[in-house]
Tab-separated table of C-alpha atoms and ligand atoms in Angstrom:
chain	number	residue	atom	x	y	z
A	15	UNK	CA	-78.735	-104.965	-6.073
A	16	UNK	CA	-77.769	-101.865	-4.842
A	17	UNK	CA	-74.703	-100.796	-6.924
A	18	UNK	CA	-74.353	-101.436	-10.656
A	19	UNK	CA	-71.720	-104.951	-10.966
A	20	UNK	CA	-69.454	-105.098	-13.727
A	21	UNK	CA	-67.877	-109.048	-14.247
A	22	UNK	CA	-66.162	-109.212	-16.989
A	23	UNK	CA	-65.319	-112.924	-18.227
A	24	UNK	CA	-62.897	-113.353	-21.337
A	25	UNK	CA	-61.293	-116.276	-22.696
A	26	UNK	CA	-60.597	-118.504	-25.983
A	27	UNK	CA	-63.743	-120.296	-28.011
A	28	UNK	CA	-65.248	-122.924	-26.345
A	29	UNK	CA	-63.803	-122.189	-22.648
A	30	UNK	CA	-67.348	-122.450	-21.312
A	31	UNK	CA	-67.598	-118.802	-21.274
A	32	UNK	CA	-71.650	-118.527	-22.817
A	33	UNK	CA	-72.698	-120.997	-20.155
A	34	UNK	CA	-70.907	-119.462	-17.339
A	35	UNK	CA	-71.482	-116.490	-17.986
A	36	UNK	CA	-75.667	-117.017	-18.148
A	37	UNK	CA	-75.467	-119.146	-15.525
A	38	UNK	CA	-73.674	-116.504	-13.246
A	39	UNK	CA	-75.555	-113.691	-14.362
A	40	UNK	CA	-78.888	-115.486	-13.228
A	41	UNK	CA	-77.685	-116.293	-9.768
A	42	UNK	CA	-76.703	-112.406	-9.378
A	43	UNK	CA	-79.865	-110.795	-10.790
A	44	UNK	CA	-77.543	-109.150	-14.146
A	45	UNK	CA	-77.757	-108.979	-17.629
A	46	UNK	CA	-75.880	-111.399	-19.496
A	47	UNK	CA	-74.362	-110.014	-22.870
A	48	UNK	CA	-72.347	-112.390	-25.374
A	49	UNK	CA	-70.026	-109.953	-27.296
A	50	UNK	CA	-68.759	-112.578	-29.389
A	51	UNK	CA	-73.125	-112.658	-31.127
A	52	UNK	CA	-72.124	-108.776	-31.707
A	53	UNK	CA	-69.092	-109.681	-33.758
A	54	UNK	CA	-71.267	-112.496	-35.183
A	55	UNK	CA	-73.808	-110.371	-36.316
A	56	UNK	CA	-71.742	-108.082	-38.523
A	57	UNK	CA	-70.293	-111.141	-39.633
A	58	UNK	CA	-73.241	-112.895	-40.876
A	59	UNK	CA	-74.445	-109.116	-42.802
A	60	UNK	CA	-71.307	-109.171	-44.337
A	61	UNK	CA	-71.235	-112.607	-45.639
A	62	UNK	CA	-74.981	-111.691	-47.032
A	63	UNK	CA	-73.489	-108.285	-47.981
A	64	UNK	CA	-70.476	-110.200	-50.117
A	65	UNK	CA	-67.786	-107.842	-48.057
A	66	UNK	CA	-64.570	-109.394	-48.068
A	67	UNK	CA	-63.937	-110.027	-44.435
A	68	UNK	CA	-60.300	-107.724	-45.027
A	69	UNK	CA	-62.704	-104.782	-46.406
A	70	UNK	CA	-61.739	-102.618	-43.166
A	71	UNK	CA	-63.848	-99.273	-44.509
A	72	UNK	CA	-66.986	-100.935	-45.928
A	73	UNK	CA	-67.031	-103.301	-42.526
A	74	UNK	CA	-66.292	-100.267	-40.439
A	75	UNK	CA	-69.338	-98.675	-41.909
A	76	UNK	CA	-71.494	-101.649	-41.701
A	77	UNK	CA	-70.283	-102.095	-37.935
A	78	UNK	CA	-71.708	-98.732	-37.797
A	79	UNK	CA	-74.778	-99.167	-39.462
A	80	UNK	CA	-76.012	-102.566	-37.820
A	81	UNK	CA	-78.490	-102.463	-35.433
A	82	UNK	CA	-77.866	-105.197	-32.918
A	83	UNK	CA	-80.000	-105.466	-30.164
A	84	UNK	CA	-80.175	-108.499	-27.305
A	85	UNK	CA	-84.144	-109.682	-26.885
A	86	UNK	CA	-84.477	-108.738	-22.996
A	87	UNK	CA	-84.606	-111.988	-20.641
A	88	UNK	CA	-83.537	-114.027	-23.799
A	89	UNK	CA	-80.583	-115.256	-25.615
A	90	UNK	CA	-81.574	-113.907	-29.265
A	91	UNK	CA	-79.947	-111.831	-30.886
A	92	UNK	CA	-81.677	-109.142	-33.306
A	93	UNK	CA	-79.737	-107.581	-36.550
A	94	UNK	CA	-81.622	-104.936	-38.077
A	95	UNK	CA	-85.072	-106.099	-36.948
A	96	UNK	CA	-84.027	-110.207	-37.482
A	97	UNK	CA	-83.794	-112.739	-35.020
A	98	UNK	CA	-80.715	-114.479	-36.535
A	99	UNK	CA	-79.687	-116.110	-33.251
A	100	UNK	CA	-79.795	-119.308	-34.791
A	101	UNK	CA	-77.767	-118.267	-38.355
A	102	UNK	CA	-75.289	-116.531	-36.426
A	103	UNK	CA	-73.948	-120.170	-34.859
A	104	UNK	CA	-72.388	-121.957	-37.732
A	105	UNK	CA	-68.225	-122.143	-37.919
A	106	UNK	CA	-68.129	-120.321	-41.281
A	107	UNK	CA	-69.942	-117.198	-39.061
A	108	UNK	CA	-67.064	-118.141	-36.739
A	109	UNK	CA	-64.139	-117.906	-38.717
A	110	UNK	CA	-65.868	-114.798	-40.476
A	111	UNK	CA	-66.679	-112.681	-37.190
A	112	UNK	CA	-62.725	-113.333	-36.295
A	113	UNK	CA	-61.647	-111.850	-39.133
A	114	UNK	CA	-64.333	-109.297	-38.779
A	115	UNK	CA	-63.526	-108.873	-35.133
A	116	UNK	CA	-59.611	-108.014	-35.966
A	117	UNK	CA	-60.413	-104.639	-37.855
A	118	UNK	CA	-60.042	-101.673	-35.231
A	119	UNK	CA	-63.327	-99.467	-36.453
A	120	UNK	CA	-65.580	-102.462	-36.511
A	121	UNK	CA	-64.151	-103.391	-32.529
A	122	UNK	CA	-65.111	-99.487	-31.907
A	123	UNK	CA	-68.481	-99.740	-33.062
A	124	UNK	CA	-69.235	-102.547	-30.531
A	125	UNK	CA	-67.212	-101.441	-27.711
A	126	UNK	CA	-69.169	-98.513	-27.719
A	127	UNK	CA	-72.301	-100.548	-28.106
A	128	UNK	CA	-71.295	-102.779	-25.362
A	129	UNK	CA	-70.539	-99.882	-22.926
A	130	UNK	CA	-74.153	-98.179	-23.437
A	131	UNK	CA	-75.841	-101.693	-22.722
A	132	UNK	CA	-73.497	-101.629	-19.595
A	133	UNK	CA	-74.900	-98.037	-18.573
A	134	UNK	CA	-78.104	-99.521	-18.100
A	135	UNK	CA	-77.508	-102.408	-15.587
A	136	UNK	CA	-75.614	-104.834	-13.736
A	137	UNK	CA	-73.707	-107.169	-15.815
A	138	UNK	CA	-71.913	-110.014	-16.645
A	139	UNK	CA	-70.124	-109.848	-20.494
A	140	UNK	CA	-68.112	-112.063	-21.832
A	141	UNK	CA	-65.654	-112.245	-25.044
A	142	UNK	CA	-62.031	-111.796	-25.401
A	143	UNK	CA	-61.168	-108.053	-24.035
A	144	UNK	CA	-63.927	-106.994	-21.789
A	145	UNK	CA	-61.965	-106.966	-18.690
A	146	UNK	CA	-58.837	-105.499	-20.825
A	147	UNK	CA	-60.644	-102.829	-23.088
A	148	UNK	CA	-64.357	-102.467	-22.539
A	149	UNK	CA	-63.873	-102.351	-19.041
A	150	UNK	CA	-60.681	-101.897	-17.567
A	151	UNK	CA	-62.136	-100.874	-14.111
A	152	UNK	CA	-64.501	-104.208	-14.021
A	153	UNK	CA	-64.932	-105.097	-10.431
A	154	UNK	CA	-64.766	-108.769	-11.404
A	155	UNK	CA	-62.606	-109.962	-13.843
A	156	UNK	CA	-62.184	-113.553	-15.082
A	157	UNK	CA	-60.151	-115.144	-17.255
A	158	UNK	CA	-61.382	-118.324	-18.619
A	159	UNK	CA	-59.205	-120.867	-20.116
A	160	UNK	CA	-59.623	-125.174	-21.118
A	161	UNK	CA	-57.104	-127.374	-23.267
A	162	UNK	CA	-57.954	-127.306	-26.875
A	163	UNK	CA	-59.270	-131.149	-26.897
A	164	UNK	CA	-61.796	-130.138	-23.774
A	165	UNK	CA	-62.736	-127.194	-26.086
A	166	UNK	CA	-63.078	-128.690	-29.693
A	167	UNK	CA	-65.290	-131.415	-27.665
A	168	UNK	CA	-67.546	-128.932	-26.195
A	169	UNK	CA	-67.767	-126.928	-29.452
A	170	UNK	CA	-69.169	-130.537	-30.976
A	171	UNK	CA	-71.828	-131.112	-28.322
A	172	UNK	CA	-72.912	-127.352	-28.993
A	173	UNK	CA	-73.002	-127.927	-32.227
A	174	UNK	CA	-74.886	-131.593	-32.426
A	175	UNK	CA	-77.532	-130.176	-30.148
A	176	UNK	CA	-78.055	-127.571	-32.406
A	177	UNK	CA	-78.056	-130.004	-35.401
A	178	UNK	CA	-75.367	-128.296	-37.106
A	179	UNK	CA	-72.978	-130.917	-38.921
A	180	UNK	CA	-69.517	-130.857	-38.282
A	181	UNK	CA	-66.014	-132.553	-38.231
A	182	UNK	CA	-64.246	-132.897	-35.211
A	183	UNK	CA	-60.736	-132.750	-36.526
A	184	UNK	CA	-61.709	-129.874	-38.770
A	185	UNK	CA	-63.730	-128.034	-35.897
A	186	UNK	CA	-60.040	-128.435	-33.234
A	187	UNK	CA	-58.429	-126.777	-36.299
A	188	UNK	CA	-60.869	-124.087	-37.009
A	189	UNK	CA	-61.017	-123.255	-33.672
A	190	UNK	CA	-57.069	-123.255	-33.285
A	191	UNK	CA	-56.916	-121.124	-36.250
A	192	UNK	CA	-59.598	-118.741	-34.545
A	193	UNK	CA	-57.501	-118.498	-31.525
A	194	UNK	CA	-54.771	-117.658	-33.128
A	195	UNK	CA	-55.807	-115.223	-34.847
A	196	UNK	CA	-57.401	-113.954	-31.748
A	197	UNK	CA	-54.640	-113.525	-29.589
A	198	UNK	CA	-52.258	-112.116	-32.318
A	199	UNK	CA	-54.352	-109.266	-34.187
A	200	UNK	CA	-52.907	-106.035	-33.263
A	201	UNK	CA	-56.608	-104.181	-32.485
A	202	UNK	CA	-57.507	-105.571	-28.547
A	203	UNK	CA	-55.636	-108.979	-29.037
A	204	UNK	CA	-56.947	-111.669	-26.271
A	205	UNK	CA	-55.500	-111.843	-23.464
A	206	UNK	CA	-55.774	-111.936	-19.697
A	207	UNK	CA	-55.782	-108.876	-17.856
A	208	UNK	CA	-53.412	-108.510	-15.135
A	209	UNK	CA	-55.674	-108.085	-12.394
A	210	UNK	CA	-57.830	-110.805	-14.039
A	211	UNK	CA	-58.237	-114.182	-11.947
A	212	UNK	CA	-57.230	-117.458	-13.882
A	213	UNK	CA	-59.592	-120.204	-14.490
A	214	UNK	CA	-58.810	-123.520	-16.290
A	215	UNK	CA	-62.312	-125.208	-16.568
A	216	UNK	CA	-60.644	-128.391	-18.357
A	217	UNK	CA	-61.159	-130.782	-15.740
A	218	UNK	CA	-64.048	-128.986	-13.681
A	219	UNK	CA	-67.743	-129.388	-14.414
A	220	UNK	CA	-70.281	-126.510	-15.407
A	221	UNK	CA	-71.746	-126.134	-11.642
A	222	UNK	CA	-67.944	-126.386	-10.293
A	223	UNK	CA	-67.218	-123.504	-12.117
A	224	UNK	CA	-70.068	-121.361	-11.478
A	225	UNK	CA	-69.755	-122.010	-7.639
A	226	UNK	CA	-65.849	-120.634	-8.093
A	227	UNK	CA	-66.787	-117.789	-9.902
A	228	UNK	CA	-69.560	-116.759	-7.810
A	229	UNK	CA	-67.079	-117.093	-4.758
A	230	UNK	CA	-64.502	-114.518	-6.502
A	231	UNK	CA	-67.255	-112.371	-7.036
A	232	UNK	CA	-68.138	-112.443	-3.534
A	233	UNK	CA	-64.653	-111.683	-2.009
A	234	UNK	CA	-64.743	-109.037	-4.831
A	235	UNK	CA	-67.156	-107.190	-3.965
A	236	UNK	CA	-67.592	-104.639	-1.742
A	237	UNK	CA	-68.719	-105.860	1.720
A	238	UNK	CA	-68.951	-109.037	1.158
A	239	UNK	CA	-72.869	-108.659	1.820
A	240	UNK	CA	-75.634	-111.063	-0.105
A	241	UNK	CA	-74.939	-109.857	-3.339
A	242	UNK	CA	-74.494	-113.412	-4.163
A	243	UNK	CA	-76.792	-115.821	-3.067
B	326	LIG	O1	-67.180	-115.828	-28.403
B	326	LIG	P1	-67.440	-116.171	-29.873
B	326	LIG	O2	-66.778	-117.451	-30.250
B	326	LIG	O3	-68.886	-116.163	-30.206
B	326	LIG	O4	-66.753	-114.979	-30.697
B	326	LIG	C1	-66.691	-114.965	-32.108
B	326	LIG	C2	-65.466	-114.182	-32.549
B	326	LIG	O5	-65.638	-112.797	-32.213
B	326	LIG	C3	-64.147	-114.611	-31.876
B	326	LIG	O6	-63.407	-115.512	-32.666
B	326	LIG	C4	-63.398	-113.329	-31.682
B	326	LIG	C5	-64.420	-112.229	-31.772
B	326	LIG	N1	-64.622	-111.529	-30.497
B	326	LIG	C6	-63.770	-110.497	-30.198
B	326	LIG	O7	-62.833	-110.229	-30.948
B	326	LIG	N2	-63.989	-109.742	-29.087
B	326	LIG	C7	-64.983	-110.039	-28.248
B	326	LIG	N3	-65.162	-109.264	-27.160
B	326	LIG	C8	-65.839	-111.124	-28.519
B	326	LIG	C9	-65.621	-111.869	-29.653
């Protein structure tokens, strides 16, 4: 690939973002980056840490301090030396790295993370305001959306693969609550960007999906040559 890509795909939990977004990034030859592990991450130390999740100066300067690095070629996550790819999953991380995520010097500690990973390669990042915030001037923007049923349903797959126990009704809650709070913090609230294509991946499957992205990142991109194969 000649020239460095920028697709940017944001939407609520359990859209199908993560899978998408791997998926797509493989077929294009870029780096996949989950910004949602990154707000995770400080999470997870601050739940070890016993900071209040509303503790905006010690979380900024945790935010600040955290060393998150993605293993090359691999979805694992590193914080401060740990693989805690696996710890970083459960819903109380969740609901934590929301509240986390809503405090404005912890969301520019990773945004300024995110945009030195960027410097380095083509990529394809997903969370809730990449295409708004982290990169306004993405070539490729997606917003990805699914009913909250399709959603909490997915979540519970995820989440009996990974042999983490759940409850469906409380998992559709938790993950309306998330949203929520989401969309209506004042610090980079989600939301679709306005030159951001719509996507509602409630009645498509996986590989539909990918195939549609792919083709908006083809008549995206510059000459339409075989950037996409
Ligand atoms: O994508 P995820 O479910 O792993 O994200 C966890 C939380 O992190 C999510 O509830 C909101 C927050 N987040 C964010 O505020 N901005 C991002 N770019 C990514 C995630």
């Amino acid at each position: 690939m000649s020239k460095r890509l920028i697709v940017a795909i944001d939407g609520p939990a359990g859209a199908g973002k993560s899978t998408l977004a791997r998926r797509v990034a493989e077929r294009i030859g870029a780096v996949y980056i989950d910004t949602g592990a990154m707000y995770r991450a400080v999470a997870l130390w601050a739940i070890r840490q016993s900071i209040p999740t509303d503790d905006a100066h010690r979380l900024e300067a945790l935010a600040h301090h955290a060393k998150i690095e993605f293993l090359p070629g691999e979805n694992r996550l590193l914080l401060n030396g740990e693989d805690v790819s696996a710890e970083i999953r459960t819903p109380a991380v969740a609901t934590a790295a929301s509240e986390v995520a809503a405090i404005p010097g912890v969301r520019r500690a990773m945004v300024t993370l995110q945009r030195e990973i960027a410097d380095r390669s083509s990529i394809v990042m997903e969370g809730r305001d990449i295409g708004t915030i982290v990169f306004p001037d993405a070539e490729v923007k997606i917003y990805l959306d699914a009913n909250t049923d399709v959603r909490a349903q997915r979540r519970a797959e995820e989440l009996t693969t990974k042999q983490i126990p759940f409850d469906l009704d409380l998992l559709r809650q938790q993950i309306e609550d998330r949203d929520s709070r989401d969309r209506n913090r004042a610090a980079s609230p989600l939301m679709q960007a306005g030159d951001a294509t719509y996507l509602d991946s409630s009645n498509l499957s996986a590989s539909e999906v990918e195939e549609e992205i792919l083709r908006i990142i083809r008549s995206k991109t510059s000459n339409g040559k075989a950037l996409v194969p």
